[in-house]
Coordinates of C-alpha atoms and ligand atoms in Angstrom, one line a residue:
X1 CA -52.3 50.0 83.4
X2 CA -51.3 46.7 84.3
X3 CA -50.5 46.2 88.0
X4 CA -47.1 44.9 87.6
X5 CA -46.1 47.8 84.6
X6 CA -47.4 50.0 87.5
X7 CA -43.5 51.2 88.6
X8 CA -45.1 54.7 89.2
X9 CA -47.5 54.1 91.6
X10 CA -46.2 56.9 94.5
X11 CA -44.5 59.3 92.9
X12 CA -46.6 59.7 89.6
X13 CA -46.4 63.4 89.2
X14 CA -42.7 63.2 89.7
X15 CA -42.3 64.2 86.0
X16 CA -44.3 67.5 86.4
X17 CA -41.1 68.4 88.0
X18 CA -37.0 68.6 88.1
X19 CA -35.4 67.9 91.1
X20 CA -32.9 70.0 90.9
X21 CA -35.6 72.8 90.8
X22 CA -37.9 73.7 93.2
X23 CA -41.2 75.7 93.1
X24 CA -40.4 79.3 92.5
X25 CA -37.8 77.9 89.5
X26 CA -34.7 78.5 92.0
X27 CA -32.3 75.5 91.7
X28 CA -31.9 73.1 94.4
X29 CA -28.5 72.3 95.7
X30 CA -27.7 68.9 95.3
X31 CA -25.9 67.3 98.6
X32 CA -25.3 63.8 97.5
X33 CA -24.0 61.3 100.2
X34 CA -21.0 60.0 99.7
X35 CA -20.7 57.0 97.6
X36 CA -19.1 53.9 98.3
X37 CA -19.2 49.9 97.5
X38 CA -18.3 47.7 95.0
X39 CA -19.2 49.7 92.3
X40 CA -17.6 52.9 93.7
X41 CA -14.2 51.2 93.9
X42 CA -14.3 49.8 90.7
X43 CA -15.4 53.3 89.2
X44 CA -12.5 54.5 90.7
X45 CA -10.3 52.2 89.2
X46 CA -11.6 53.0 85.2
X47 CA -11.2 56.9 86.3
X48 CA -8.0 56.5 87.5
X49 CA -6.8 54.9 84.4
X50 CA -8.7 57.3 82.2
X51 CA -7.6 60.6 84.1
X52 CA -4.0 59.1 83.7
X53 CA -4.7 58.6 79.6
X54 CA -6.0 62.1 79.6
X55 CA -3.5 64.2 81.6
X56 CA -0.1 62.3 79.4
X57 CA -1.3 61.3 76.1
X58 CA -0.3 64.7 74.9
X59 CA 3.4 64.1 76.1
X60 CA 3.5 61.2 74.2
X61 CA 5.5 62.0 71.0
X62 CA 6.3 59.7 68.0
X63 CA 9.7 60.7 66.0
X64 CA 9.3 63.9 67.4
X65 CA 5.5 64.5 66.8
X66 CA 2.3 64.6 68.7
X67 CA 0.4 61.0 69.3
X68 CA -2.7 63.3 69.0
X69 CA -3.4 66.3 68.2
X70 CA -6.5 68.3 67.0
X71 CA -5.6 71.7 65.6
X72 CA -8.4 73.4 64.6
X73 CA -6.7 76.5 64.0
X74 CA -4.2 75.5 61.6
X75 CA -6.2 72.6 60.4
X76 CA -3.7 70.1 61.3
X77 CA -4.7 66.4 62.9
X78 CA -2.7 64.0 64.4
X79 CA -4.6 60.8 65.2
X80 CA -2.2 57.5 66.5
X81 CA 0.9 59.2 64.9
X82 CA -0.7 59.7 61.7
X83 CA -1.2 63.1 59.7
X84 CA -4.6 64.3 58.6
X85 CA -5.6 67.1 57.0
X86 CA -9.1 68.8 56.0
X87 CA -8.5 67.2 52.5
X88 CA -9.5 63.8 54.3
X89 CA -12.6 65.0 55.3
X90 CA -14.4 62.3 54.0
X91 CA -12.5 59.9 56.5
X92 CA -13.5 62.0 59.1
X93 CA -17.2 62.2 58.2
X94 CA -17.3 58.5 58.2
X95 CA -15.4 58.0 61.3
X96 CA -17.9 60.6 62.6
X97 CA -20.6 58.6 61.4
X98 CA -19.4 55.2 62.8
X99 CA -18.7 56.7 66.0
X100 CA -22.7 58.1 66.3
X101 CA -24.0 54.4 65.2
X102 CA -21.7 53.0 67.7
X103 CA -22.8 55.1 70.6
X104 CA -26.7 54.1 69.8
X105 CA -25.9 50.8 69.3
X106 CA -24.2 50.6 72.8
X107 CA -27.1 52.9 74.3
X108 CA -29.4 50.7 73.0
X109 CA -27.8 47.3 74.4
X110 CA -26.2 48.8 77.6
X111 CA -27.9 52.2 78.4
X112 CA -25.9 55.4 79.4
X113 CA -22.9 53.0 80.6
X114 CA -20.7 55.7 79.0
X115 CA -21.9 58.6 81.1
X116 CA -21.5 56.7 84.5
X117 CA -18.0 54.9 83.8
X118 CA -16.2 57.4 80.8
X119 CA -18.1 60.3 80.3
X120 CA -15.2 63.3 81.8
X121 CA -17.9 65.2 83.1
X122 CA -19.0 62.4 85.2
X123 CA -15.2 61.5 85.9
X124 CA -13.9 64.7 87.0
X125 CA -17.0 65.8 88.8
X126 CA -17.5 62.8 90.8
X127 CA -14.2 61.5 91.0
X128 CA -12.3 64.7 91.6
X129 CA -14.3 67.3 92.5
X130 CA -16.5 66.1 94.7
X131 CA -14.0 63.9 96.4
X132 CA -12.1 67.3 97.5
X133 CA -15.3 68.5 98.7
X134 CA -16.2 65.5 100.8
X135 CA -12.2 65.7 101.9
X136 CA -12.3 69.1 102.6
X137 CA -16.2 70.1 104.1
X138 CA -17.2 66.6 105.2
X139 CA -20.0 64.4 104.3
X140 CA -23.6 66.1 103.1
X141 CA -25.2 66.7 106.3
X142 CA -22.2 68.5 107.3
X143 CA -22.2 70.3 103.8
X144 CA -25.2 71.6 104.3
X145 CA -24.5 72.7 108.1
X146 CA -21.7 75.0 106.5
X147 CA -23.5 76.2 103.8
X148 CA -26.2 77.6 106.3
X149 CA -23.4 78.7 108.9
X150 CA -22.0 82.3 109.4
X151 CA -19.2 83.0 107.9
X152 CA -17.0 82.1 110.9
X153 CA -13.0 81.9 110.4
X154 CA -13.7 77.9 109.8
X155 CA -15.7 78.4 106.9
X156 CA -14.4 81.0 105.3
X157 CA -10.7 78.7 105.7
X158 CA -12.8 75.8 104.0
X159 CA -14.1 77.6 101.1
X160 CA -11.0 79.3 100.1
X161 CA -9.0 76.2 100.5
X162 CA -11.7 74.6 98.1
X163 CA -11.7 76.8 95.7
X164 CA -8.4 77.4 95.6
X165 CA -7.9 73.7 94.5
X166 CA -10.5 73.9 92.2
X167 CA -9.5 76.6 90.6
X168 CA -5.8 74.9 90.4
X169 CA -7.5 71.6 88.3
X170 CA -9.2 74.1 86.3
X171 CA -6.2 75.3 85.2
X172 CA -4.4 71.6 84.9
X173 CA -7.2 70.9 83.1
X174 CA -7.4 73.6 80.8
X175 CA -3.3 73.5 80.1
X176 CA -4.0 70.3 79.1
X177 CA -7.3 70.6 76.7
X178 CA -4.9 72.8 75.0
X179 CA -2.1 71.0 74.3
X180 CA -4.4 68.1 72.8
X181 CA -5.4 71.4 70.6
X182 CA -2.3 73.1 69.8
X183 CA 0.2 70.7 71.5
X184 CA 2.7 70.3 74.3
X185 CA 5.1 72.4 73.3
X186 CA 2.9 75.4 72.4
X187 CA 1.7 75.2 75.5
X188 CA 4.8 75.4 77.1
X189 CA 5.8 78.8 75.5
X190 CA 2.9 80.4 76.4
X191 CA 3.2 79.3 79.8
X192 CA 7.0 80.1 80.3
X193 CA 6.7 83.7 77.8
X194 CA 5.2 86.9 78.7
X195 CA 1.3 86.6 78.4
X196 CA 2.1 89.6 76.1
X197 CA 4.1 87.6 73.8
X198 CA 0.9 85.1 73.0
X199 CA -2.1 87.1 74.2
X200 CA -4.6 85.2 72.2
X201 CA -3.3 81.6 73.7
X202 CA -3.1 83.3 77.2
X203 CA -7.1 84.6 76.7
X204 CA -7.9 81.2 75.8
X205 CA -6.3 79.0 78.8
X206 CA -7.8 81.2 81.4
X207 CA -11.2 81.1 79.2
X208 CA -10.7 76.9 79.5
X209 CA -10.1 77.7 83.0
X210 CA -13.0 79.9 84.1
X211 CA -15.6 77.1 82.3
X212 CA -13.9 74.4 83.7
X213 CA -14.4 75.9 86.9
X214 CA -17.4 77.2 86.4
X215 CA -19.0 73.7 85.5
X216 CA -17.6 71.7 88.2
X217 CA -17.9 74.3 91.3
X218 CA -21.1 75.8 90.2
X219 CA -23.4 74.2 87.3
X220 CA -22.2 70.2 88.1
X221 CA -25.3 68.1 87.3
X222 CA -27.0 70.9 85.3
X223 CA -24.7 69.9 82.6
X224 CA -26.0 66.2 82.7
X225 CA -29.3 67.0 82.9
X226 CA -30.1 70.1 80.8
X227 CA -27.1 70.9 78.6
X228 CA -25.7 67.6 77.2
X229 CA -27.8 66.2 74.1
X230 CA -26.8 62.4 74.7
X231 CA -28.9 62.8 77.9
X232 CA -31.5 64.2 75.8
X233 CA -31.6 61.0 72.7
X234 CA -32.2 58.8 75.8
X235 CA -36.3 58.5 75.1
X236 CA -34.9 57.7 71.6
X237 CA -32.4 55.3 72.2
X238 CA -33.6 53.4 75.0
X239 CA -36.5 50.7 75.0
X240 CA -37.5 48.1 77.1
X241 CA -34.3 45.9 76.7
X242 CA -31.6 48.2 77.5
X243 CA -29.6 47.6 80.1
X244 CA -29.8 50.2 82.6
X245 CA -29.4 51.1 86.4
X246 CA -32.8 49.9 87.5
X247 CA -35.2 49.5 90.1
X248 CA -36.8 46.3 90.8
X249 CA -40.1 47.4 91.7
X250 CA -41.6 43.7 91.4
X251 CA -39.6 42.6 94.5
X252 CA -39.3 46.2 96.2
X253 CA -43.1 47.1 96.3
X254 CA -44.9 47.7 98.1
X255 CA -42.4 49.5 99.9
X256 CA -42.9 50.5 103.4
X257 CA -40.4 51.4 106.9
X258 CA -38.9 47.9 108.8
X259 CA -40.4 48.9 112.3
X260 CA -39.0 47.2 115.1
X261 CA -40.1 43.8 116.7
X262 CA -43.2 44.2 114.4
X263 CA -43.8 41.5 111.6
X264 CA -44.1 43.3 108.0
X265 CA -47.5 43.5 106.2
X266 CA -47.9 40.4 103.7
X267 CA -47.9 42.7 100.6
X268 CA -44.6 44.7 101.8
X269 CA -41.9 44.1 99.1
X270 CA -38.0 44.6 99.9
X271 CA -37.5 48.2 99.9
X272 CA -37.8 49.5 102.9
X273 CA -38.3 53.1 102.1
X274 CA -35.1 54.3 103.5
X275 CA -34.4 56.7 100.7
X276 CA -30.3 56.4 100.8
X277 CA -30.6 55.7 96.6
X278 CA -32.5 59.5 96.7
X279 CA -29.9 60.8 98.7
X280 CA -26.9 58.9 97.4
X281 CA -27.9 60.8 93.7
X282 CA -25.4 63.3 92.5
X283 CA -28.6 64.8 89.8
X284 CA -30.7 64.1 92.8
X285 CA -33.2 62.1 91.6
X286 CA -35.0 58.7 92.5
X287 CA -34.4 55.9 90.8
X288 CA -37.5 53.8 92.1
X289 CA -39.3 55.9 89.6
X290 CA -38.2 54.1 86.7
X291 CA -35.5 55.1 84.2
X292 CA -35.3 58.8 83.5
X293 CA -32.9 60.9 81.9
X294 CA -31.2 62.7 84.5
X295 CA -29.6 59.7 85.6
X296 CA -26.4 58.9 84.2
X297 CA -26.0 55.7 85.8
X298 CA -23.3 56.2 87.9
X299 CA -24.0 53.2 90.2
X300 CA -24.3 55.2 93.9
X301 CA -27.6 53.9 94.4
X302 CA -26.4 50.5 93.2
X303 CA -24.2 50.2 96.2
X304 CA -25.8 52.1 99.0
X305 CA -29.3 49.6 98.3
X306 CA -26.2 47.0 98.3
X307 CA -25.6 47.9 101.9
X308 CA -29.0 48.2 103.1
X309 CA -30.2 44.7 101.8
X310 CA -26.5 43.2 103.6
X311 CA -28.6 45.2 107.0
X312 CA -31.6 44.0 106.4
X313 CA -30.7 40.1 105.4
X314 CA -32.3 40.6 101.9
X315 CA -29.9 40.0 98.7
X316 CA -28.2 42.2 97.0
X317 CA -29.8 43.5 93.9
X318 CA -32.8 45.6 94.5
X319 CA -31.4 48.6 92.4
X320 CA -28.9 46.8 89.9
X321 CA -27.8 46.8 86.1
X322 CA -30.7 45.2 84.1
X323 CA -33.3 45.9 81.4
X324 CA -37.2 46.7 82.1
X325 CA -38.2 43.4 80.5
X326 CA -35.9 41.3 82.5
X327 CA -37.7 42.6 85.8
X328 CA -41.4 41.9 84.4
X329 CA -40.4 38.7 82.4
X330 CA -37.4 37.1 84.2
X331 CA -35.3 37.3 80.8
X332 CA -34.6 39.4 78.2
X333 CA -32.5 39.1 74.8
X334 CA -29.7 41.7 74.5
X335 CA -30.1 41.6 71.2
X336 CA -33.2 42.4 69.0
X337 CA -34.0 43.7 65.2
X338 CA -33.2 47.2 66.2
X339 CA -29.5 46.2 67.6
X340 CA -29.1 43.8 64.9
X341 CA -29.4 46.1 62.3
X342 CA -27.4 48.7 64.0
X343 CA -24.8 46.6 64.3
X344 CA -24.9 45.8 60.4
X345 CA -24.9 49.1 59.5
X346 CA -21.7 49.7 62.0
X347 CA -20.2 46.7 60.3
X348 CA -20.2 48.4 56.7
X349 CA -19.5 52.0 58.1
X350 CA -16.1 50.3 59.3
X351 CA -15.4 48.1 56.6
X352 CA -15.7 51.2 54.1
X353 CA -13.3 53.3 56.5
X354 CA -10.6 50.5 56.8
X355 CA -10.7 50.0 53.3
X356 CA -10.2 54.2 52.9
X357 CA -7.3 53.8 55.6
X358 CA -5.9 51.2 53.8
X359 CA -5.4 52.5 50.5
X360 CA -4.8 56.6 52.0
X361 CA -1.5 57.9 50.1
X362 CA 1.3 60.1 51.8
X363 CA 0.9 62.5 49.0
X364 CA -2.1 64.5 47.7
X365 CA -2.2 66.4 44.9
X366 CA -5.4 68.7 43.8
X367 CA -5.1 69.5 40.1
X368 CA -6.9 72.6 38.9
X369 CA -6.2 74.1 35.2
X370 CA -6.1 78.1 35.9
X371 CA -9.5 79.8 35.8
X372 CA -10.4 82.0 32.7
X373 CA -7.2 80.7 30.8
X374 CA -7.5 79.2 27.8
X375 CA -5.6 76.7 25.9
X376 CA -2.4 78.0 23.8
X377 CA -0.7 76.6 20.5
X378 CA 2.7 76.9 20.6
X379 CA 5.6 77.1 18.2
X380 CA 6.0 73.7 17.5
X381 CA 2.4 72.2 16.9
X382 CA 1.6 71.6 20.7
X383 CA -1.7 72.3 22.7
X384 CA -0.4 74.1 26.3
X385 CA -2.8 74.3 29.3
X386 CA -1.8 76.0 32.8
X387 CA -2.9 74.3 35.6
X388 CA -2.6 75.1 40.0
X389 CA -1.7 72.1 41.4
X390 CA -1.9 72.2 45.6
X391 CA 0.4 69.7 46.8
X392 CA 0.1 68.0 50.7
X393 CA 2.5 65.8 52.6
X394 CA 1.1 63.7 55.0
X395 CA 4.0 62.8 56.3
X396 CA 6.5 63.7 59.0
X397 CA 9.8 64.3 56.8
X398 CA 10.4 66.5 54.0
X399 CA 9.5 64.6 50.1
X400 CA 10.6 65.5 46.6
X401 CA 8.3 65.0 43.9
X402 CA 7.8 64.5 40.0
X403 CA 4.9 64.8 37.6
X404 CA 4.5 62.8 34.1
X405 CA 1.5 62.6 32.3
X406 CA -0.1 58.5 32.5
X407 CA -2.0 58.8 29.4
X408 CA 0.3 60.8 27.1
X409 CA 3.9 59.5 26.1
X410 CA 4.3 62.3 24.0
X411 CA 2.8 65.0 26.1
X412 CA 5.1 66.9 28.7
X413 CA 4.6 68.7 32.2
X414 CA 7.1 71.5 33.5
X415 CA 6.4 73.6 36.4
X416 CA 6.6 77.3 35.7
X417 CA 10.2 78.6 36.5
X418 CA 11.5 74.9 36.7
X419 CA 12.4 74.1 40.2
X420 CA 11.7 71.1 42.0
X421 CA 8.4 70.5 43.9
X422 CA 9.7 70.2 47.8
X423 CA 7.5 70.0 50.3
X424 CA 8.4 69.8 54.2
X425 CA 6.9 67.9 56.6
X426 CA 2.7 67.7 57.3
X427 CA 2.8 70.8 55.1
X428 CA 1.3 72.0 51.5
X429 CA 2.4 73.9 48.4
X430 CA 0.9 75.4 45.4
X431 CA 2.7 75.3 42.3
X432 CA 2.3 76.0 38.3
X433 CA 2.8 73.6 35.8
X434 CA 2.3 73.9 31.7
X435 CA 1.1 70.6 30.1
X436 CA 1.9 70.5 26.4
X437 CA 0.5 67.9 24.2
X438 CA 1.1 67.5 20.7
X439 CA -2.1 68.8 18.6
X440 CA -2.4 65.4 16.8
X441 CA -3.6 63.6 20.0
X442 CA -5.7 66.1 20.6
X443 CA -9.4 64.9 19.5
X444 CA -11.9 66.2 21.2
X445 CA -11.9 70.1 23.0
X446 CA -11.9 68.5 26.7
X447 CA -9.6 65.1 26.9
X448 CA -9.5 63.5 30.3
X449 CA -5.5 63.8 31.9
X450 CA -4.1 61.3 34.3
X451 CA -1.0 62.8 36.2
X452 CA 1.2 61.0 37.9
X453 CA 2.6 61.9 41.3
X454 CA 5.9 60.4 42.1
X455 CA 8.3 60.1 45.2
X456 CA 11.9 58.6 44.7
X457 CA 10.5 56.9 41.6
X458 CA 7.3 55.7 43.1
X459 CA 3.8 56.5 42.2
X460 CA 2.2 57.9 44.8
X461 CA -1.3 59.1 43.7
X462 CA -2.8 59.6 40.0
X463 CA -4.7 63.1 39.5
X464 CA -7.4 64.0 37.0
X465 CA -8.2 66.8 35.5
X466 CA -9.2 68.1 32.0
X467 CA -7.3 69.8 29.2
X468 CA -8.7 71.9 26.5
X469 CA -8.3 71.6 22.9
X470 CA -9.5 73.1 19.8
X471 CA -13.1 72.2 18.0
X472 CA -12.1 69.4 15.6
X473 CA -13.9 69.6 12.7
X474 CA -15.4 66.2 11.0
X475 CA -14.0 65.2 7.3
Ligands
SF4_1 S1 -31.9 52.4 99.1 FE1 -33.0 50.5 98.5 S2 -34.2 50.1 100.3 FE2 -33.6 52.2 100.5 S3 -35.2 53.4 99.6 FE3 -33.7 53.0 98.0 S4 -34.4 51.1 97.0 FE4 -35.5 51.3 98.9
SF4_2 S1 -30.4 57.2 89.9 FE1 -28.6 56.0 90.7 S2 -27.3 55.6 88.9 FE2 -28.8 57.2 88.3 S3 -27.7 59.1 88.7 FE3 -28.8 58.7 90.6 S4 -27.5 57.5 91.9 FE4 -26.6 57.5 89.8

C-alpha cells in the first residue's frame, strides 16, 4: 500500500471487531462525552426545528382535515392536504422510487449527512435523551462512577427520575406516531375513553411506547450500527468523493502525545493522540480509522478536535467534512459519472410524477362488467351488459355523479334501481349499472366502451371497459 493511502497504519485489525462489543460478545456501554462546539449548536438548532415539525404537524388541519396522515388500516393517505388512496399506488411507487434515488444521490455527494443532522433516531437520542442523561447523572466519567456505585438513596433517586422522563417521551412520542397514523382526533378518544372502549388503539400506544423506550434507554447506537439498512448500503454508496466526517491523516500522522517543554519529533503530524474524538463518539468508535459504517456523522469529534487544535495553536480542521480524495489530492469534484447519472435519472423519476400529479382527477371510477354474466337481448333490439363500477372521491366534500357512454349516442347507461351515484367525502361506493346498445352498432363480440364520469356537468375521468356482443356472421 502506498504510504500516504496508509490511513490504517495503528489500528489495522480494528475491523476484526465492534466496538460496541467486547471479547466474550457482551456489549460495551457506550459513555460518550458530552458534545459541544460549533457544530453541536448548530445541530441543535436543525433538531429543534425538526422536533417542533414533528410533535405539531398532526394538529395542523386543512378545512377540517389532517395535513398528513398515513392510515394504514383504513387505507387512507393524506399528503399536504390532498387525498390518496391505494388506487394511486402507482404515484406512490414512483414517489418511492424517487425518494430511494434521491437518498443515494445525496449519500453519494454528501455521505450519511441525513443520519447526523435529520435522521430521528439520531435527533431524539442525542438531542433528547442523552441531554436528560447528561442533566440528570452528569458527564461520562461520572456516568460511569454511578453505574458501578451501590445502589445508595442518590442513585436509586437518579435512575427513577431518568426513567421516569423517559418513559414520559416515550409516551409523547408514541401519542404522536399515532396520530400521524390514525390522526389527532382518534388519538384523543382513546386517550380521554376507557382503554376498554378502544382496546386495540390502547395495545398499540403502549406498544409505541415500550419500543420507543426500549430503543432510546437501552439499545441507542445498536440501532445505527446493526439494525438500520441505510447504515448497511454505506460500502455501496460511498466512494472516494463523498463527503464525509473525516480524518486527515496526511496532516495528523504520525500522531504522538505533546510532552512538555520537549520539541516534537520531525515526523510527528497534528494529532496529538489525545483520543477525545474516541471518547466524544456516541457508536463509540474512532474516526482516525478512516470512514466506517458505524458512524453516522454526527460531528462530536468535529468539534472536540476543534477545541484541541484552538489548545494546541494548530487550525481547526483535523477531523472535518470532506471527501477521501480531497485529503490525498488537495481537490476533489463533487460531481462525477456516477452522481451525474443519478441525478438524470432523479430528474425523469420527477418529471414523470409531476406530470401524474398534474393531470390526477378527483374522481375514480373502476369499471368491471359482472363476472360469469353474459350479454342479454332485450325487447326492443338492444344488446345489455351489467357491469360493477367502484366509485372513489378524492376529495373532502360530498360529489354527485353521472355516467354517459363517449362512444355511443344511441347506447344508454342506468344504474340498477335508479338512484343517484353520491358519494361522501375521501370515501368509495360500488354500484350496478346496465349498458344497453342498439344491436346494429354492435360489430364485433367485444367492442371497446368509453364511459364518461361527470360532476356538475364536468367530465371528470373516462373509463374503459369491454362489452359483449353476439358472433356476427360475414355476408
Ligand atoms: S481529538 Fe484530534 S488530536 Fe485528539 S486524538 Fe482525536 S484527532 Fe487526535
Ligand atoms: S466518528 Fe465522529 S461523526 Fe462519526 S459517529 Fe463518531 S463522533 Fe460522530
Amino acid at each position: 500500500m502506498e504510504p500516504e493511502n496508509n490511513i490504517y497504519e495503528y489500528d489495522a485489525e480494528f475491523r476484526d471487531v465492534i466496538s460496541t462489543v467486547d471479547a466474550e460478545g457482551k456489549r460495551v456501554w457506550v459513555y460518550p462525552k458530552k458534545p459541544k462546539g460549533y457544530f453541536h449548536r448548530a445541530r441543535a438548532v436543525v433538531a429543534v426545528f425538526l422536533l417542533s415539525l414533528f410533535f405539531l404537524v398532526p394538529f395542523i388541519k386543512v378545512d377540517g382535515h389532517p395535513f398528513f396522515l398515513f392510515n394504514v388500516f383504513e387505507r387512507k393517505f393524506i399528503i399536504f392536504g390532498a387525498a390518496f388512496w391505494p388506487q394511486d399506488f402507482i404515484l406512490f411507487a414512483l414517489a418511492f422510487i424517487a425518494f430511494v434515488v434521491f437518498i443515494v444521490l445525496f449519500t453519494v455527494i454528501f455521505g450519511r449527512f441525513w443520519c447526523g443532522w435529520a435522521c430521528p433516531q439520531t435527533v431524539f437520542m442525542e438531542m433528547v435523551f442523552r441531554k436528560i442523561e447528561y442533566w440528570i447523572e452528569g458527564d461520562a466519567p461520572q456516568q460511569r462512577k454511578l453505574d458501578k456505585a451501590p445502589w445508595t438513596q442518590e442513585k436509586i433517586l437518579k435512575k427513577t427520575s431518568k426513567h421516569i422522563i423517559f418513559l414520559l417521551i416515550s409516551l409523547l412520542i408514541a401519542h404522536t406516531a399515532m396520530a400521524y397514523l390514525i390522526g389527532i382526533d382518534e388519538v384523543r378518544e382513546i386517550v380521554t375513553k376507557s382503554p376498554m372502549e378502544n382496546l386495540s388503539g390502547f395495545i398499540g400506544l403502549l406498544a409505541f411506547t415500550a419500543i420507543f423506550y426500549g430503543v432510546f434507554a437501552r439499545f441507542r447506537e445498536q440501532a445505527c450500527t446493526t439494525v438500520c439498512p441505510y447504515g448497511r448500503f454505506q460500502g455501496v454508496f460511498l466512494d472516494k468523493k463523498s463527503i464525509v466526517v473525516a480524518y486527515d491523516w496526511l496532516r495528523g500522522e504520525k500522531r504522538g502525545k505533546l510532552k512538555k517543554n520537549a520539541t516534537p519529533p520531525a515526523d510527528q503530524g497534528d494529532c496529538i493522540d489525545c483520543k477525545l474524538c474516541v471518547h466524544v463518539c456516541p457508536t463509540g468508535i474512532d474516526i482516525r480509522n478512516g470512514t466506517q459504517l458505524e458512524c453516522v456523522n454526527c460531528t462530536a469529534c468535529i468539534d472536540v478536535c476543534d477545541e484541541v487544535m484552538d489548545k494546541v495553536n494548530k487550525p481547526k480542521g483535523l477531523i472535518r467534512y470532506t471527501s477521501e480524495e480531497q485529503i490525498q489530492h488537495g481537490h476533489s469534484k463533487i460531481f462525477n459519472t456516477r452522481s451525474v447519472a443519478y441525478s438524470v435519472v432523479l430528474v425523469v423519476i420527477l418529471g414523470l410524477l409531476t406530470t401524474l400529479l398534474a393531470t390526477r382527477t378527483d374522481v375514480e371510477a373502476t369499471m368491471l362488467r359482472v363476472p360469469g354474466m353474459l350479454y342479454q337481448k332485450t325487447d326492443n333490439g338492444e344488446i345489455q351488459n351489467l357491469y360493477n363500477v367502484k366509485f372513489i372521491n378524492k376529495t373532502f366534500s360530498d360529489v354527485s355523479l353521472e355516467l354517459k357512454l363517449e362512444n355511443f349516442s344511441d347506447g344508454t347507461i342506468e344504474r340498477v334501481g335508479g338512484e343517484p351515484i353520491k358519494i361522501g367525502p375521501n370515501d368509495l361506493t360500488d354500484a350496478m349499472f346496465f349498458v344497453r346498445i342498439p344491436q346494429a352498432e354492435i360489430h364485433t363480440t367485444k367492442t371497446e366502451l368509453e364511459v364518461g364520469v361527470y360532476h356538475d356537468g364536468e367530465l371528470m375521468v373516462v373509463e374503459k371497459t369491454n362489452f359483449l356482443g353476439p358472433i356476427v356472421l360475414k355476408k
